[in-house]
Amino acid sequence: MEVKSEDTTSPINKNYSLPLQSWTFIQEDNLTVNQITKYQWVSDLSVQGREVTKEQLNTMQGQSLSERFSYFETLGYYSGVQDSGKTTTDINGSIYFVFFNPNSLAADLNITYNYQLSNIQPWVIGLISGIFILLFGIGGVYISARIRRKMIQDEEEEQEPSAAERYMN
C-alpha cells in the first residue's frame, strides 16, 4: 500500500494499567511494517518509561530486579506523566516500551500512535541513492581516463623532437 501525503490516518490509542511498584513490558503488534511512527504516552501518575528495541526488551525481561534497574538507568528513561517521540516499526510492525511504576497505586497509561505520512517508500530512496552513486562512480572513472589520456599525449609530444631539431638532424 502506498501512502499519499494527502491521506489522513486516525490516531491509534491503547490503554494499559501499570500495577503498583512493578515493571510493565509492552509490545505493540499489528502496526504498519517499517513505518515511521510518532508516539505519545500519558499517565495519570508519574512513572518511568521509554521506547526500546526488541533486544533491549528481551534483555530486561531476563534480568534480576537490580540488574534491570541498572540497565534501565544506562539506557536512560523519562520520569513523568507524559513523553513523546518518533520511531520506526520493525519488520513485524512492532514497537516496544518498558515502564516502571514506583507508586503505591496502579497507574493508567494511554499510548497514542500516528503514522508519519510519506510519498516515498524507503526502498525507493535506496534505489535512487544507488543510481546516483553508480553515476558518480562512472563519471569519476571517465574523467580519470580522459585526464590520463591527456597526460600521455603531453608526454608523447614532449618526447618528439621539435621542428628545429628534426631539421638539424
PDB file of C-alpha atoms in Angstrom, residues 9-141:
ATOM      1  CA  THR A   9      -4.953   8.305   9.272  1.00  0.00           C
ATOM      2  CA  SER A  10      -6.637   8.481  12.606  1.00  0.00           C
ATOM      3  CA  PRO A  11      -4.516   8.043  15.716  1.00  0.00           C
ATOM      4  CA  ILE A  12      -4.256   4.612  17.319  1.00  0.00           C
ATOM      5  CA  ASN A  13      -4.961   4.703  21.070  1.00  0.00           C
ATOM      6  CA  LYS A  14      -4.057   1.921  23.511  1.00  0.00           C
ATOM      7  CA  ASN A  15      -4.786   1.882  27.249  1.00  0.00           C
ATOM      8  CA  TYR A  16      -2.881  -0.025  29.922  1.00  0.00           C
ATOM      9  CA  SER A  17      -2.920  -0.358  33.670  1.00  0.00           C
ATOM     10  CA  LEU A  18       0.530  -0.277  35.272  1.00  0.00           C
ATOM     11  CA  PRO A  19       0.456  -2.292  38.533  1.00  0.00           C
ATOM     12  CA  LEU A  20       1.854  -0.610  41.619  1.00  0.00           C
ATOM     13  CA  GLN A  21       5.621  -0.812  42.157  1.00  0.00           C
ATOM     14  CA  SER A  22       6.219  -3.122  39.203  1.00  0.00           C
ATOM     15  CA  TRP A  23       7.625  -3.361  35.695  1.00  0.00           C
ATOM     16  CA  THR A  24       5.430  -3.469  32.591  1.00  0.00           C
ATOM     17  CA  PHE A  25       6.749  -4.612  29.212  1.00  0.00           C
ATOM     18  CA  ILE A  26       4.651  -3.566  26.226  1.00  0.00           C
ATOM     19  CA  GLN A  27       4.988  -4.981  22.735  1.00  0.00           C
ATOM     20  CA  GLU A  28       2.659  -3.204  20.308  1.00  0.00           C
ATOM     21  CA  ASP A  29       1.924  -5.553  17.406  1.00  0.00           C
ATOM     22  CA  ASN A  30      -0.078  -5.297  14.197  1.00  0.00           C
ATOM     23  CA  LEU A  31       1.100  -1.803  13.328  1.00  0.00           C
ATOM     24  CA  THR A  32       2.156  -0.974   9.765  1.00  0.00           C
ATOM     25  CA  VAL A  33       5.520  -2.592   8.939  1.00  0.00           C
ATOM     26  CA  ASN A  34       8.623  -0.330   8.641  1.00  0.00           C
ATOM     27  CA  GLN A  35       6.576   2.826   9.164  1.00  0.00           C
ATOM     28  CA  ILE A  36       7.848   5.982  10.843  1.00  0.00           C
ATOM     29  CA  THR A  37       5.558   6.368  13.836  1.00  0.00           C
ATOM     30  CA  LYS A  38       5.109   9.245  16.274  1.00  0.00           C
ATOM     31  CA  TYR A  39       4.048   8.177  19.749  1.00  0.00           C
ATOM     32  CA  GLN A  40       2.932   9.878  22.936  1.00  0.00           C
ATOM     33  CA  TRP A  41       2.293   8.235  26.267  1.00  0.00           C
ATOM     34  CA  VAL A  42       0.338   9.871  29.063  1.00  0.00           C
ATOM     35  CA  SER A  43      -0.124   8.529  32.584  1.00  0.00           C
ATOM     36  CA  ASP A  44      -2.281   9.708  35.455  1.00  0.00           C
ATOM     37  CA  LEU A  45       0.678   9.227  37.846  1.00  0.00           C
ATOM     38  CA  SER A  46       4.375   9.948  37.393  1.00  0.00           C
ATOM     39  CA  VAL A  47       6.033   6.798  36.005  1.00  0.00           C
ATOM     40  CA  GLN A  48       9.373   5.903  34.431  1.00  0.00           C
ATOM     41  CA  GLY A  49       9.287   4.736  30.833  1.00  0.00           C
ATOM     42  CA  ARG A  50      10.830   4.674  27.408  1.00  0.00           C
ATOM     43  CA  GLU A  51      10.594   3.159  23.950  1.00  0.00           C
ATOM     44  CA  VAL A  52      13.132   0.334  23.498  1.00  0.00           C
ATOM     45  CA  THR A  53      14.278  -2.133  20.863  1.00  0.00           C
ATOM     46  CA  LYS A  54      13.153  -5.748  20.884  1.00  0.00           C
ATOM     47  CA  GLU A  55      16.638  -6.797  22.040  1.00  0.00           C
ATOM     48  CA  GLN A  56      16.583  -4.319  24.937  1.00  0.00           C
ATOM     49  CA  LEU A  57      13.117  -5.524  25.979  1.00  0.00           C
ATOM     50  CA  ASN A  58      14.222  -9.179  25.893  1.00  0.00           C
ATOM     51  CA  THR A  59      17.383  -8.334  27.856  1.00  0.00           C
ATOM     52  CA  MET A  60      15.417  -6.554  30.571  1.00  0.00           C
ATOM     53  CA  GLN A  61      12.860  -9.351  30.860  1.00  0.00           C
ATOM     54  CA  GLY A  62      15.651 -11.841  31.574  1.00  0.00           C
ATOM     55  CA  GLN A  63      17.367  -9.769  34.278  1.00  0.00           C
ATOM     56  CA  SER A  64      17.050  -9.699  38.045  1.00  0.00           C
ATOM     57  CA  LEU A  65      15.448  -6.582  39.556  1.00  0.00           C
ATOM     58  CA  SER A  66      18.779  -4.958  40.462  1.00  0.00           C
ATOM     59  CA  GLU A  67      20.242  -5.686  37.001  1.00  0.00           C
ATOM     60  CA  ARG A  68      17.069  -4.353  35.387  1.00  0.00           C
ATOM     61  CA  PHE A  69      17.244  -1.059  37.349  1.00  0.00           C
ATOM     62  CA  SER A  70      20.913  -0.662  36.390  1.00  0.00           C
ATOM     63  CA  TYR A  71      20.250  -1.407  32.722  1.00  0.00           C
ATOM     64  CA  PHE A  72      17.249   0.961  32.669  1.00  0.00           C
ATOM     65  CA  GLU A  73      19.453   3.707  34.160  1.00  0.00           C
ATOM     66  CA  THR A  74      22.092   3.021  31.493  1.00  0.00           C
ATOM     67  CA  LEU A  75      19.538   3.255  28.667  1.00  0.00           C
ATOM     68  CA  GLY A  76      18.092   6.428  30.091  1.00  0.00           C
ATOM     69  CA  TYR A  77      14.392   6.846  30.695  1.00  0.00           C
ATOM     70  CA  TYR A  78      11.837   9.585  31.108  1.00  0.00           C
ATOM     71  CA  SER A  79      10.254  10.058  34.508  1.00  0.00           C
ATOM     72  CA  GLY A  80       6.966  11.940  34.449  1.00  0.00           C
ATOM     73  CA  VAL A  81       3.359  11.841  33.364  1.00  0.00           C
ATOM     74  CA  GLN A  82       3.957  12.059  29.608  1.00  0.00           C
ATOM     75  CA  ASP A  83       6.568  11.668  26.906  1.00  0.00           C
ATOM     76  CA  SER A  84       6.607  11.587  23.121  1.00  0.00           C
ATOM     77  CA  GLY A  85       8.957  10.618  20.351  1.00  0.00           C
ATOM     78  CA  LYS A  86       9.385   9.152  16.908  1.00  0.00           C
ATOM     79  CA  THR A  87      10.447   5.637  15.974  1.00  0.00           C
ATOM     80  CA  THR A  88      10.136   3.151  13.129  1.00  0.00           C
ATOM     81  CA  THR A  89       8.136  -0.028  13.459  1.00  0.00           C
ATOM     82  CA  ASP A  90      10.160  -3.207  12.916  1.00  0.00           C
ATOM     83  CA  ILE A  91       9.675  -5.805  10.154  1.00  0.00           C
ATOM     84  CA  ASN A  92       6.814  -7.317  12.161  1.00  0.00           C
ATOM     85  CA  GLY A  93       5.053  -3.972  12.667  1.00  0.00           C
ATOM     86  CA  SER A  94       6.005  -3.816  16.345  1.00  0.00           C
ATOM     87  CA  ILE A  95       7.101  -1.117  18.808  1.00  0.00           C
ATOM     88  CA  TYR A  96       8.359  -1.900  22.320  1.00  0.00           C
ATOM     89  CA  PHE A  97       8.072   0.010  25.603  1.00  0.00           C
ATOM     90  CA  VAL A  98       9.232  -0.557  29.176  1.00  0.00           C
ATOM     91  CA  PHE A  99       7.601   1.163  32.155  1.00  0.00           C
ATOM     92  CA  PHE A 100       8.244   1.102  35.879  1.00  0.00           C
ATOM     93  CA  ASN A 101       5.536   2.344  38.235  1.00  0.00           C
ATOM     94  CA  PRO A 102       7.227   3.357  41.522  1.00  0.00           C
ATOM     95  CA  ASN A 103       3.921   4.465  43.076  1.00  0.00           C
ATOM     96  CA  SER A 104       1.857   2.687  45.720  1.00  0.00           C
ATOM     97  CA  LEU A 105      -1.158   2.949  43.379  1.00  0.00           C
ATOM     98  CA  ALA A 106      -1.794   1.463  39.941  1.00  0.00           C
ATOM     99  CA  ALA A 107      -1.294   3.963  37.121  1.00  0.00           C
ATOM    100  CA  ASP A 108      -3.413   4.302  33.994  1.00  0.00           C
ATOM    101  CA  LEU A 109      -1.386   4.686  30.805  1.00  0.00           C
ATOM    102  CA  ASN A 110      -2.567   5.792  27.370  1.00  0.00           C
ATOM    103  CA  ILE A 111      -0.299   5.457  24.321  1.00  0.00           C
ATOM    104  CA  THR A 112      -1.250   7.232  21.081  1.00  0.00           C
ATOM    105  CA  TYR A 113       0.366   6.430  17.712  1.00  0.00           C
ATOM    106  CA  ASN A 114       0.303   8.465  14.500  1.00  0.00           C
ATOM    107  CA  TYR A 115       1.980   7.356  11.289  1.00  0.00           C
ATOM    108  CA  GLN A 116       4.208   9.923   9.610  1.00  0.00           C
ATOM    109  CA  LEU A 117       2.838  10.154   6.099  1.00  0.00           C
ATOM    110  CA  SER A 118       5.260   9.943   3.192  1.00  0.00           C
ATOM    111  CA  ASN A 119       5.050   9.595  -0.586  1.00  0.00           C
ATOM    112  CA  ILE A 120       8.443   7.917  -0.854  1.00  0.00           C
ATOM    113  CA  GLN A 121       8.972   4.380   0.372  1.00  0.00           C
ATOM    114  CA  PRO A 122      12.388   3.550   1.922  1.00  0.00           C
ATOM    115  CA  TRP A 123      13.327   1.155  -0.908  1.00  0.00           C
ATOM    116  CA  VAL A 124      12.784   3.962  -3.461  1.00  0.00           C
ATOM    117  CA  ILE A 125      15.189   6.219  -1.568  1.00  0.00           C
ATOM    118  CA  GLY A 126      17.751   3.391  -1.548  1.00  0.00           C
ATOM    119  CA  LEU A 127      17.312   2.792  -5.281  1.00  0.00           C
ATOM    120  CA  ILE A 128      17.713   6.478  -6.149  1.00  0.00           C
ATOM    121  CA  SER A 129      20.780   6.763  -3.896  1.00  0.00           C
ATOM    122  CA  GLY A 130      22.304   3.681  -5.523  1.00  0.00           C
ATOM    123  CA  ILE A 131      21.772   5.109  -9.014  1.00  0.00           C
ATOM    124  CA  PHE A 132      23.426   8.422  -8.038  1.00  0.00           C
ATOM    125  CA  ILE A 133      26.397   6.596  -6.507  1.00  0.00           C
ATOM    126  CA  LEU A 134      26.753   4.453  -9.636  1.00  0.00           C
ATOM    127  CA  LEU A 135      26.592   7.500 -11.944  1.00  0.00           C
ATOM    128  CA  PHE A 136      29.078   9.375  -9.764  1.00  0.00           C
ATOM    129  CA  GLY A 137      31.478   6.405  -9.942  1.00  0.00           C
ATOM    130  CA  ILE A 138      31.143   6.097 -13.728  1.00  0.00           C
ATOM    131  CA  GLY A 139      31.711   9.859 -14.095  1.00  0.00           C
ATOM    132  CA  GLY A 140      34.827   9.651 -11.921  1.00  0.00           C
ATOM    133  CA  VAL A 141      36.270   6.782 -13.973  1.00  0.00           C
TER     134      VAL A 141
END
